[in-house]
Tab-separated table of C-alpha atoms in Angstrom:
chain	number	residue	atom	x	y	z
A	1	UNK	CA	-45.356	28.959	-18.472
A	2	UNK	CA	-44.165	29.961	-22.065
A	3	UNK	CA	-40.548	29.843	-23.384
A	4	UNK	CA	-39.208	33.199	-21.973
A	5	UNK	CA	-40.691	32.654	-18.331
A	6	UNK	CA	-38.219	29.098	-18.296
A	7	UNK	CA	-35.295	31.004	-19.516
A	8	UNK	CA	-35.244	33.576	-16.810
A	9	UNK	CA	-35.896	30.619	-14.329
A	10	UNK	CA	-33.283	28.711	-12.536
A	11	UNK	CA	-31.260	26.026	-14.925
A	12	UNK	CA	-33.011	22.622	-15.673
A	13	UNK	CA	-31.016	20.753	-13.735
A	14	UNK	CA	-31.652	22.896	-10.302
A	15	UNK	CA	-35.370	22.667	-11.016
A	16	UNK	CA	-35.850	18.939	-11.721
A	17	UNK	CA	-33.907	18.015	-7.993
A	18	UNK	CA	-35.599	15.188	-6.134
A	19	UNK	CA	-38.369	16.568	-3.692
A	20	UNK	CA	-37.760	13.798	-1.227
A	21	UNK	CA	-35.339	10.378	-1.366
A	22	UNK	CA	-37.794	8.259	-2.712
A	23	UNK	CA	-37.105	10.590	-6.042
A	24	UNK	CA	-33.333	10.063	-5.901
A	25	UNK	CA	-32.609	7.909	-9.343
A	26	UNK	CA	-29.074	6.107	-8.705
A	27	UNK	CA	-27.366	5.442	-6.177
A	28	UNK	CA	-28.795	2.477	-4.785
A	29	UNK	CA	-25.999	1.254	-2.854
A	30	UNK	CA	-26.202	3.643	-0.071
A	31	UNK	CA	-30.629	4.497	-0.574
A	32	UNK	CA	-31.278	0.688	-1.571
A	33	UNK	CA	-33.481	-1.075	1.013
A	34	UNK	CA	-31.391	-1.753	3.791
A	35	UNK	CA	-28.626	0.094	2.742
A	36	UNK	CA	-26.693	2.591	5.291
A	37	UNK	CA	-28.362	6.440	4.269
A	38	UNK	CA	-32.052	4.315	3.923
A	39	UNK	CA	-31.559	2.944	7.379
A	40	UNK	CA	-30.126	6.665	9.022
A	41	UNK	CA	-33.061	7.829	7.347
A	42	UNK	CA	-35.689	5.676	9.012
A	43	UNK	CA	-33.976	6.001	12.690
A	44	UNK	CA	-34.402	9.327	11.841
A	45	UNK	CA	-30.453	9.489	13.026
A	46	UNK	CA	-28.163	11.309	10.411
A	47	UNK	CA	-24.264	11.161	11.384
A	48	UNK	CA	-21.839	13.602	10.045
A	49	UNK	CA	-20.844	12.620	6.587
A	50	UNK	CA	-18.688	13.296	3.720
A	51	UNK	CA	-20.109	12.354	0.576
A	52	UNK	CA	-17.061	12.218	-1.787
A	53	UNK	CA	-17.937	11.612	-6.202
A	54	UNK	CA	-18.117	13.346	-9.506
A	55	UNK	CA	-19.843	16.228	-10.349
A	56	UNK	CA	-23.287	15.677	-11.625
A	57	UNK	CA	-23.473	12.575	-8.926
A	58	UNK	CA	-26.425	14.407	-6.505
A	59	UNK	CA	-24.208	15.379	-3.367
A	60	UNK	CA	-25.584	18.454	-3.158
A	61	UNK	CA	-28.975	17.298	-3.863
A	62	UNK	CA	-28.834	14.157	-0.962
A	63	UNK	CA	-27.382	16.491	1.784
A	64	UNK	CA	-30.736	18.996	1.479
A	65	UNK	CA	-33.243	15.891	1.278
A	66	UNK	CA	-31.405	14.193	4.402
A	67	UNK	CA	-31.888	17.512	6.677
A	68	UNK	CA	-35.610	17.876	4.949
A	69	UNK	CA	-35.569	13.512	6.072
A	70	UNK	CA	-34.282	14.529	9.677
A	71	UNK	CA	-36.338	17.587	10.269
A	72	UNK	CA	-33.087	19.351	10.536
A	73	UNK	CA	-32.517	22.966	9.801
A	74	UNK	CA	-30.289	23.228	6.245
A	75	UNK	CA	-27.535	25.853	6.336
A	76	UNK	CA	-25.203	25.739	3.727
A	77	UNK	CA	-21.534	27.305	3.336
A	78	UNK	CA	-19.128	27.415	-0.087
A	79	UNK	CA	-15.254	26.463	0.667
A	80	UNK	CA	-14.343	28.996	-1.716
A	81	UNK	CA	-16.118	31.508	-0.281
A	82	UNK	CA	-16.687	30.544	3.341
A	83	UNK	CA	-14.309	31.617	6.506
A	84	UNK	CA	-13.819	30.712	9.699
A	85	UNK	CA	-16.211	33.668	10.719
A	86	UNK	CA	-19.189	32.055	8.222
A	87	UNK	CA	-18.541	28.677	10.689
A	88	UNK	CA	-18.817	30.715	13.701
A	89	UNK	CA	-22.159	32.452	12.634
A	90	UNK	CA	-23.567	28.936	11.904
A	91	UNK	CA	-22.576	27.395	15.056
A	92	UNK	CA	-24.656	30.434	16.870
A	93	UNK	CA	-27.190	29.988	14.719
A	94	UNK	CA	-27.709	26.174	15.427
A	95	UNK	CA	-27.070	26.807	19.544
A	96	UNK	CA	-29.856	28.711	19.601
A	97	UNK	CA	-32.185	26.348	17.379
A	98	UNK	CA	-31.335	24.104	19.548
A	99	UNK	CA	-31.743	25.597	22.832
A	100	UNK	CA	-35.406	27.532	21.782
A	101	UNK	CA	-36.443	25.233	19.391
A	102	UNK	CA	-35.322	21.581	19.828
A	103	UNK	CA	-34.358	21.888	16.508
A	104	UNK	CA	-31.206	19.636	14.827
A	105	UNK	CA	-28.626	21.562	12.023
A	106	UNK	CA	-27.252	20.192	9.182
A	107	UNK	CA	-24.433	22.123	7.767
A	108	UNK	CA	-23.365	21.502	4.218
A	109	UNK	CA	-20.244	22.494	2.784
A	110	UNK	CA	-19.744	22.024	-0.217
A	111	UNK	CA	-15.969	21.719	-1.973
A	112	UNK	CA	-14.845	20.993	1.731
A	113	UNK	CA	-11.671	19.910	-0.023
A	114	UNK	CA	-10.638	23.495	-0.501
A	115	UNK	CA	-10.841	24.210	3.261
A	116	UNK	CA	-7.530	25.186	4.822
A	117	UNK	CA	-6.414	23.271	8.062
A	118	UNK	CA	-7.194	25.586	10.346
A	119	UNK	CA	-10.646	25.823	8.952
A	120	UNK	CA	-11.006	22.246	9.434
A	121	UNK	CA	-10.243	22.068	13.106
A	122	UNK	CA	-12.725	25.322	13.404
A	123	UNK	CA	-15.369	22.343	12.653
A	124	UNK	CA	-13.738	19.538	14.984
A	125	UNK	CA	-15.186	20.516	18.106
A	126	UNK	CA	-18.332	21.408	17.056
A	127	UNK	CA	-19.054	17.901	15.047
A	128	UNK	CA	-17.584	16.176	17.935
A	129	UNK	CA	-20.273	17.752	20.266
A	130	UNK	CA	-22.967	17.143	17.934
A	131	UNK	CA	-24.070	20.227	17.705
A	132	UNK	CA	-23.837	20.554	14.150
A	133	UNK	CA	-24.062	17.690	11.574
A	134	UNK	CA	-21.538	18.631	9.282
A	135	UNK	CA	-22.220	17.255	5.491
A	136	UNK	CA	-19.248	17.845	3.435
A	137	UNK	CA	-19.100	17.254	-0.120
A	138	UNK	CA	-15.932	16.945	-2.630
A	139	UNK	CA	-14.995	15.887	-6.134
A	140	UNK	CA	-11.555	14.756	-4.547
A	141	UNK	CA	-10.651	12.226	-2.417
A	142	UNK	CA	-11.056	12.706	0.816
A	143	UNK	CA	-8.398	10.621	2.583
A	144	UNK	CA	-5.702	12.923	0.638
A	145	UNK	CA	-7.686	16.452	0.957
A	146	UNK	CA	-9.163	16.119	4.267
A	147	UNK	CA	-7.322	16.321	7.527
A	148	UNK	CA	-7.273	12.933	9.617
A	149	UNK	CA	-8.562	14.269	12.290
A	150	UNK	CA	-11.698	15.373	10.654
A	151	UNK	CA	-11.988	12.082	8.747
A	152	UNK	CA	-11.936	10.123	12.093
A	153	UNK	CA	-14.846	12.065	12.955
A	154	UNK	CA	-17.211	11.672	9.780
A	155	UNK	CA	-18.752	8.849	7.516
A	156	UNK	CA	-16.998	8.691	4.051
A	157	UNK	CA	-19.426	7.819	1.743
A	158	UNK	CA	-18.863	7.047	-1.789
A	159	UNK	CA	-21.024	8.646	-4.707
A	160	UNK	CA	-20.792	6.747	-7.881
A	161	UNK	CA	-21.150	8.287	-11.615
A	162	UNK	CA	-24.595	8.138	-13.138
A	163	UNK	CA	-25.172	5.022	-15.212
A	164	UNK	CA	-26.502	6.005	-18.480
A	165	UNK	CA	-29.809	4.339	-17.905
A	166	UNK	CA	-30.234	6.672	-14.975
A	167	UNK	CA	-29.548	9.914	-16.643
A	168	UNK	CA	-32.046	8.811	-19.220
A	169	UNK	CA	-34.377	8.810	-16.676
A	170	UNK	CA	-34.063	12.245	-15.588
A	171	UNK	CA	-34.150	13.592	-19.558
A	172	UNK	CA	-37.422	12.146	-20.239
A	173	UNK	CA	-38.584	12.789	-16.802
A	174	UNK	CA	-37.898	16.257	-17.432
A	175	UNK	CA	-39.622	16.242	-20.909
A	176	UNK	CA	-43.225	15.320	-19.255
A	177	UNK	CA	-42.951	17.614	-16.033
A	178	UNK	CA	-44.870	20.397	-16.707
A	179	UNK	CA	-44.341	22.420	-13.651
A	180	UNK	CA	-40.741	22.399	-13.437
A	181	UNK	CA	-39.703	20.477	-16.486
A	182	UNK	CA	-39.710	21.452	-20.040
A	183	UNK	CA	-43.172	19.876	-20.471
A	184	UNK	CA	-45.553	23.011	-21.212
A	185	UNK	CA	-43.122	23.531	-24.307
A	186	UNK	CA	-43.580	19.719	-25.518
A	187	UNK	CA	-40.455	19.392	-26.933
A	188	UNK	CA	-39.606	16.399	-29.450
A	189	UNK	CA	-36.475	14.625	-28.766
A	190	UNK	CA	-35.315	12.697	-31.303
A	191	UNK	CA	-34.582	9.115	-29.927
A	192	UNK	CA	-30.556	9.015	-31.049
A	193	UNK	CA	-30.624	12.911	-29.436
A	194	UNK	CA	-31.785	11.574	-26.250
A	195	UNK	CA	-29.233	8.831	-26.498
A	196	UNK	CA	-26.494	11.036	-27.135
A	197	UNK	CA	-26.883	13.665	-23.768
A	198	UNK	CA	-27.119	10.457	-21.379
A	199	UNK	CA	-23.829	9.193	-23.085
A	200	UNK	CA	-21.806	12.131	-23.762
A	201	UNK	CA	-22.775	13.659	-20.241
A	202	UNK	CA	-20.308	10.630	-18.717
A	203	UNK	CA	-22.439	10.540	-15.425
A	204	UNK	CA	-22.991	14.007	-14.819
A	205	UNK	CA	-26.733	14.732	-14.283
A	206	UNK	CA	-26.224	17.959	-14.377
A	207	UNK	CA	-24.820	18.380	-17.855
A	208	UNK	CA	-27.374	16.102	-19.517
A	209	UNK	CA	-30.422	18.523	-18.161
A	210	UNK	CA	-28.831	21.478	-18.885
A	211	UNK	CA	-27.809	20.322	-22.192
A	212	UNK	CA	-31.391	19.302	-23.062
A	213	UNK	CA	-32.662	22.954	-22.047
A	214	UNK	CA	-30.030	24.671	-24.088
A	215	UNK	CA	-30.761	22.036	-26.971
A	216	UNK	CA	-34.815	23.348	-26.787
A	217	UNK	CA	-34.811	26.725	-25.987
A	218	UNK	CA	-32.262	27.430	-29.360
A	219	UNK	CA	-33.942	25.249	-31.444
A	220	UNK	CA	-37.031	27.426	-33.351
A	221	UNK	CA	-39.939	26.019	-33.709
A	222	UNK	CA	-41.453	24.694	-36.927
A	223	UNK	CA	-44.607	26.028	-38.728
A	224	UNK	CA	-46.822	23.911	-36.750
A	225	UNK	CA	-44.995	25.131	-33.670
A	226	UNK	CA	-43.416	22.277	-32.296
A	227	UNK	CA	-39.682	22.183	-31.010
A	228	UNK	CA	-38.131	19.090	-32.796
A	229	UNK	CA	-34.576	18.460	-31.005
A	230	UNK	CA	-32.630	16.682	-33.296
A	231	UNK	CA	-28.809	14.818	-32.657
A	232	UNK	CA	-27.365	17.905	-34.298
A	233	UNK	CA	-28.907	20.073	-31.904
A	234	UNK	CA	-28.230	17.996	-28.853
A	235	UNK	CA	-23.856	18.221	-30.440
A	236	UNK	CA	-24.349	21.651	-30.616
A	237	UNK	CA	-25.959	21.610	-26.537
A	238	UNK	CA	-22.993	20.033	-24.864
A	239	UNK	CA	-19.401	20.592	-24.655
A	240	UNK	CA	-17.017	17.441	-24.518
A	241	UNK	CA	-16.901	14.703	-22.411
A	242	UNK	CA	-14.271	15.988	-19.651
A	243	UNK	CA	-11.867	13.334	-18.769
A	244	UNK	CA	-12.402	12.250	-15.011
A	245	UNK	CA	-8.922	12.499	-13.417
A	246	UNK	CA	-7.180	14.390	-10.619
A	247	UNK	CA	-3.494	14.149	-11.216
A	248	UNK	CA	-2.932	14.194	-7.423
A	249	UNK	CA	-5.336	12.337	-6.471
A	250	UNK	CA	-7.392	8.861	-6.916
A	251	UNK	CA	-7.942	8.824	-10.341
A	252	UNK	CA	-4.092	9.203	-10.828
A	253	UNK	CA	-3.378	5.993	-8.695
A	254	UNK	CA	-6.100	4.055	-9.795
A	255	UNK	CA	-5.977	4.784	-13.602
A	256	UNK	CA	-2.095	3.933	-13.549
A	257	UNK	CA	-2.931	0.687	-11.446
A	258	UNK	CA	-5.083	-0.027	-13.882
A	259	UNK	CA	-3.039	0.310	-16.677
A	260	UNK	CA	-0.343	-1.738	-15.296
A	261	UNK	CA	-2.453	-4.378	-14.110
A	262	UNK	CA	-3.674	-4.563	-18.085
A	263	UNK	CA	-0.507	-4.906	-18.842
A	264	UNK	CA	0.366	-7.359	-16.759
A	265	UNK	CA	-2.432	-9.304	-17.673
A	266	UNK	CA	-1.767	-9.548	-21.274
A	267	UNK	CA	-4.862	-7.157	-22.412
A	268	UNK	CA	-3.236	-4.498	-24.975
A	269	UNK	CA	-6.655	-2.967	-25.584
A	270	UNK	CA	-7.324	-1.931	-21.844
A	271	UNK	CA	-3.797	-0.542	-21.343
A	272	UNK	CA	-4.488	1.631	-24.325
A	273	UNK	CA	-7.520	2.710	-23.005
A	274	UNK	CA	-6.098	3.755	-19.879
A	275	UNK	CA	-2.796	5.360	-21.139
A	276	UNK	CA	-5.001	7.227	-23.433
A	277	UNK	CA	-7.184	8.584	-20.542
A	278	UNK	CA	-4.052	9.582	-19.003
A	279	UNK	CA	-2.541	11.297	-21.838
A	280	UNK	CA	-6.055	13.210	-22.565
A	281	UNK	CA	-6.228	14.201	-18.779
A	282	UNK	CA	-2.584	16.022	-19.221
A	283	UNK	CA	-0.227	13.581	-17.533
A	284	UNK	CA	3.098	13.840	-17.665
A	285	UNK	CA	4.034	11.787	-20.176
A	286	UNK	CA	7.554	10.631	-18.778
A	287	UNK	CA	5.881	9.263	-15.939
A	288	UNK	CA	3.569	6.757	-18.190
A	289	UNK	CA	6.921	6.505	-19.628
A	290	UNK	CA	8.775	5.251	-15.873
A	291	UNK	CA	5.624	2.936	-15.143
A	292	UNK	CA	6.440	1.214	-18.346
A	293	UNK	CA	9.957	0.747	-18.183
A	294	UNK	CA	9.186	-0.946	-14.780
A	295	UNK	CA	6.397	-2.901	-15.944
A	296	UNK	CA	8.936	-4.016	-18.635
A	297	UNK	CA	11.520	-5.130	-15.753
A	298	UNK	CA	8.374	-6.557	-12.809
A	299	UNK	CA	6.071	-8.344	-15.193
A	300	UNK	CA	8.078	-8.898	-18.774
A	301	UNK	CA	11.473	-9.463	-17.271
A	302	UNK	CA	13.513	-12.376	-18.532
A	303	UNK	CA	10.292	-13.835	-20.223
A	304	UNK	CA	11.249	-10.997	-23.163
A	305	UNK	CA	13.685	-9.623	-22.181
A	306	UNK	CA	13.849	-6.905	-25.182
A	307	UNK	CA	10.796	-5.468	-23.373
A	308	UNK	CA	13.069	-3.352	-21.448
A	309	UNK	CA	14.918	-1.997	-24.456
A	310	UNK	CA	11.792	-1.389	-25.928
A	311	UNK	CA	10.380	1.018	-22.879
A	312	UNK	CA	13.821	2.595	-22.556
A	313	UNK	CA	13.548	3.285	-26.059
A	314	UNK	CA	9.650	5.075	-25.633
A	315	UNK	CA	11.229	7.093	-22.763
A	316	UNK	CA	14.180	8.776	-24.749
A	317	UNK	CA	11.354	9.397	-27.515
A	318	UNK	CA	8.979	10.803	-25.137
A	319	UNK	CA	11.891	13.129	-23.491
A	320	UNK	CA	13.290	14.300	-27.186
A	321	UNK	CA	10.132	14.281	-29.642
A	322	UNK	CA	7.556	14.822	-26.537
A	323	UNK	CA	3.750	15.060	-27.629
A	324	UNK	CA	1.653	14.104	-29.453
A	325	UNK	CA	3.805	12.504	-31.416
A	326	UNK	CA	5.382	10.262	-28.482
A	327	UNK	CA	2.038	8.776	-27.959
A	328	UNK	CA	2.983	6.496	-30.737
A	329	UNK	CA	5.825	4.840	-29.286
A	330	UNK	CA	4.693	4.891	-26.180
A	331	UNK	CA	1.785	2.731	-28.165
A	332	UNK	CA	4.512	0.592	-29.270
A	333	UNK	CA	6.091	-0.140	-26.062
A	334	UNK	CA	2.518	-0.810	-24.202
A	335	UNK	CA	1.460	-3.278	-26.783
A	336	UNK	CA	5.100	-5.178	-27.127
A	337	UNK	CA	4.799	-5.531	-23.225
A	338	UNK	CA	1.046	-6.463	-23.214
A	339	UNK	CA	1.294	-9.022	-25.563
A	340	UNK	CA	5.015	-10.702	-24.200
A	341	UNK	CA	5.300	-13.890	-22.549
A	342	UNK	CA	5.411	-12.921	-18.610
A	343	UNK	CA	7.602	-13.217	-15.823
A	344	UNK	CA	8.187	-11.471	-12.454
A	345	UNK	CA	10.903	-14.667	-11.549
A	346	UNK	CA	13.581	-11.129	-11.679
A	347	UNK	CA	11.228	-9.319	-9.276
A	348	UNK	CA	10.406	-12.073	-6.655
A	349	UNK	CA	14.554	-12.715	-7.134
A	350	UNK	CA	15.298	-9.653	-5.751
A	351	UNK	CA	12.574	-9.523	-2.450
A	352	UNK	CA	13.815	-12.762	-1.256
A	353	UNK	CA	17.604	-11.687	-1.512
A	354	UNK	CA	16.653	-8.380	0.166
A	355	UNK	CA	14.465	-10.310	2.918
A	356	UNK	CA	17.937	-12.831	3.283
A	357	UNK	CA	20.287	-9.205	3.672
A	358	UNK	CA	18.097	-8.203	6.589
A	359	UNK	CA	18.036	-11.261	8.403
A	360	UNK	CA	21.285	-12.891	8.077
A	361	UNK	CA	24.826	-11.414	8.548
A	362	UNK	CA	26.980	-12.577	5.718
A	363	UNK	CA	30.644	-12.767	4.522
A	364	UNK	CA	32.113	-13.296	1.244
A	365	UNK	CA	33.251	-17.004	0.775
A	366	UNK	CA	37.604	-16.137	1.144
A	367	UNK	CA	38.018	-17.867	-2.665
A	368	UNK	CA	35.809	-14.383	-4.357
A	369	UNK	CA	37.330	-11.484	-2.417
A	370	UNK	CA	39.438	-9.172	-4.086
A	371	UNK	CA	43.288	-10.115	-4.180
A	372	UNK	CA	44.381	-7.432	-6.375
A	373	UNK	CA	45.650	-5.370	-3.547
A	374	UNK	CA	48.878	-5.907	-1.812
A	375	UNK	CA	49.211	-7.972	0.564
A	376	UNK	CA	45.236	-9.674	-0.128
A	377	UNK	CA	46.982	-13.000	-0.722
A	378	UNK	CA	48.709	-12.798	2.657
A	379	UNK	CA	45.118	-12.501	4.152
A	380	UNK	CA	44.001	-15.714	1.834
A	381	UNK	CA	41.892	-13.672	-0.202
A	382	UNK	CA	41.227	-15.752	-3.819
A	383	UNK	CA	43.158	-18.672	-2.472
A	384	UNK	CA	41.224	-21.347	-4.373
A	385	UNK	CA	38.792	-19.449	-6.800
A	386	UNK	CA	38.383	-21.133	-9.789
A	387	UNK	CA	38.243	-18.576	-13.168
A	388	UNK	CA	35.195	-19.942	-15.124
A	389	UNK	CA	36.061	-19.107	-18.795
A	390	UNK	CA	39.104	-21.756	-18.000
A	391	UNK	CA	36.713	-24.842	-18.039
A	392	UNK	CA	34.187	-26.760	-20.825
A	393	UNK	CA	30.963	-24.505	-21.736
A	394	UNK	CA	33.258	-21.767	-19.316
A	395	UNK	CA	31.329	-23.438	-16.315
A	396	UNK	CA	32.797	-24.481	-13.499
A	397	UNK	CA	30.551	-25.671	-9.981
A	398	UNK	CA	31.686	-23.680	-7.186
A	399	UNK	CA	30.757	-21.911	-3.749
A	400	UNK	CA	29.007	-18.607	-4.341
A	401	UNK	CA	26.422	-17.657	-1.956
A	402	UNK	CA	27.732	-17.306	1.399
A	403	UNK	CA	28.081	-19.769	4.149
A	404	UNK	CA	25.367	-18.863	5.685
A	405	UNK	CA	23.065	-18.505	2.750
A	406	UNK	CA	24.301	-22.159	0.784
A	407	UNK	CA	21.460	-23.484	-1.286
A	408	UNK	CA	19.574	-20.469	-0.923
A	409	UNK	CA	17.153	-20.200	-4.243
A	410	UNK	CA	16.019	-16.831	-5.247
A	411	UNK	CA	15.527	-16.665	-8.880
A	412	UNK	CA	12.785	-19.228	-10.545
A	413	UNK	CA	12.621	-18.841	-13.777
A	414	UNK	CA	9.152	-19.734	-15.194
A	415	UNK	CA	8.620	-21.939	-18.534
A	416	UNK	CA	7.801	-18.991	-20.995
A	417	UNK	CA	9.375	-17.242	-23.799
A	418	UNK	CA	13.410	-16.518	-23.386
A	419	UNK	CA	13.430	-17.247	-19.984
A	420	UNK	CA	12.399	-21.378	-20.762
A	421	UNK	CA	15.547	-21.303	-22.748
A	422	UNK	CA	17.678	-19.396	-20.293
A	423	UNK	CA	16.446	-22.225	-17.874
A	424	UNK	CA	16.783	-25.348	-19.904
A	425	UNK	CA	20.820	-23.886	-20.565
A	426	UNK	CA	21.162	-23.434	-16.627
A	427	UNK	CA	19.708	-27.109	-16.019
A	428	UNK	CA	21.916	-28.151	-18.215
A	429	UNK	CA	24.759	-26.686	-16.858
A	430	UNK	CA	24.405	-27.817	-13.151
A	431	UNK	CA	23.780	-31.351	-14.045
A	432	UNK	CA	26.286	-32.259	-16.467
């Protein structure tokens, strides 16, 4: 096979898929020994599954090796293209295997995500029946893009990103395979090269082998006619590391979790890293902006309290200078908060007053009601208050809370930063 029969061949990373499971690299925690697809596998018993990760991850790859596993017949629809009509043909198709054959169907669908509702349901009774085992796959999170009532009926399995290691594997098992690799051309990778696909493809299979191929087919060979691949080449392969993150759906909630969470947990570095992946990914900066300002308030609170004019202050910058230039006080505002002495005393305050509003009925003590309207004084309202800023340190021990609420304790403030101060002034105040 020389040069110009690979490049009118199918890409790399088509041609170097896994023959059987046993040639699956990753994944281990759903083909490990014991694990669930190993042991559906040996009972020789596939359910209907949705296998839901990032591109490059093998869904594609597993769902045609687990029919191949099951002796099943493979048929395989696009979301983007496929109809209710393309279901319908299918479902015929597998009835009769079935009845003339004895023969099981996977289908695979790939990007099931895209399917409208109705094309959905076209599937429910069919799955349900087992006449078909349906094998969806999707980049997005099923439990927002997939109707409940399919979900109910399927296995959610989740695909994880390619460690580095593993994509390593495939590039230099692709190097040595001669039959479907890029072996007859005996390409030399330089070590760093090799290094820098597995990294820069950020768990996409796909990308690294494809990369590689473009890297040696467009690299000449040298006088003794070998291909030396060199990092140069392998920059000039690939295209930038895409930024994993679907702004509607996991990777929104779980890289702003994360970035509170770092946050709250006094780690400037990781919230960095994580507003960073959100600002390369195209979020809207104002809401980075929100989170902040109620990070400030939930985790910061009385502790420092200048947090909060500190996140105000990044969201009027991010609203009137807007990027890239906000990123820089928004940078200010995430490492002020991140490194502050903490406190959610002001947060757990305000759940136990709410919780005390919904299960007692109150009144206001007669001594604070209003007795600026006429005849308020007739109805005893004020009778007895006592006007603070009239007494030493303008502190004077009176009724507050409600009858029904008296010694009720909602705010405890912790020992840290402002808030120890705040505290030592109040002790001092109700003991004197």
């Amino acid at each position: 096979m020389n040069r110009n029969q690979i490049k009118e061949e199918a890409p790399l990373a088509d041609r170097m898929r896994p023959q059987k499971l046993e040639e699956v690299v990753g994944q281990s925690q759903l083909l490990g020994k014991g694990r669930f697809l190993q042991r559906c596998v040996s009972a020789r018993r596939i359910p209907s599954l949705i296998l839901y990760g990032p591109p490059g991850s093998g869904k594609t790859t597993m769902a045609r090796l687990l029919a191949a596993a099951s002796d099943s017949t493979f048929f395989q629809l696009s979301a983007v293209m496929a109809g209710v009509k393309d279901i319908r043909t299918v479902v015929e198709e597998a009835e009769h295997l079935r009845k003339h054959a004895g023969k099981k169907s996977i289908l695979f669908i790939d990007e099931i995500h895209r399917f409208s509702k109705n094309q959905q349901d076209a599937l429910l009774p069919h799955v349900e029946k087992g006449l078909i085992v349906l094998v969806g796959a999707t980049t997005e999170n099923p439990y927002f893009e997939v109707n409940s009532a399919l979900i109910s009926r399927v296995t959610v399995l989740k695909l994880l990103p390619l460690e580095t290691s593993d994509i390593r594997v495939l590039l230099e098992k692709s190097l040595i395979d001669e039959e479907r690799g890029l072996g007859r051309l005996s390409p030399e990778v330089a070590p760093e090269a090799m290094s820098f696909l597995a990294e820069t493809a950020g768990g996409d299979a796909r990308k690294a082998l494809n990369a590689l191929e473009i890297a040696t087919l467009s690299t000449p060979a040298n006088e003794q006619g070998n291909i030396l691949v060199s990092l140069e080449d392998a920059k000039e392969s690939i295209q930038k590391r895409a930024v994993r993150y679907d702004k509607n759906g996991d990777q929104h909630y779980d890289v702003i979790s994360a970035f509170i969470k770092s946050i709250r947990g006094s780690d400037p570095d990781a919230a960095l890293h994580y507003m960073a992946k959100m600002i390369a990914a195209g979020e809207d900066p104002e809401f980075i902006a929100r989170r902040i300002i109620i990070s400030a308030s939930e985790d910061i609170g009385n502790a420092a309290p200048m947090g909060m004019a500190v996140a105000m202050a990044a969201h009027y910058a991010v609203k009137h200078i807007g990027l890239p230039e906000a990123r820089i006080p928004l940078a200010q505002a995430v490492t002020y908060l991140a490194t502050a002495p903490k406190s959610n005393a002001a947060f757990l305050a305000i759940n136990r007053a709410q919780a005390d509003v919904e299960k007692h009925s109150t009144e206001v003590p007669q001594h604070l009601r209003d007795a600026h309207y006429r005849g308020a004084v007739n109805l005893g309202h004020g009778k007895d208050y006592k006007y603070a800023h009239d007494y030493p340190d303008h502190y004077v021990n009176q009724q507050y809370l409600p009858d029904s609420l008296l010694g009720a304790k909602y705010y405890e403030m912790t020992e840290l930063g402002e808030e120890k101060k705040r505290k030592a002034y109040m002790d001092k105040l109700h003991n004197q």
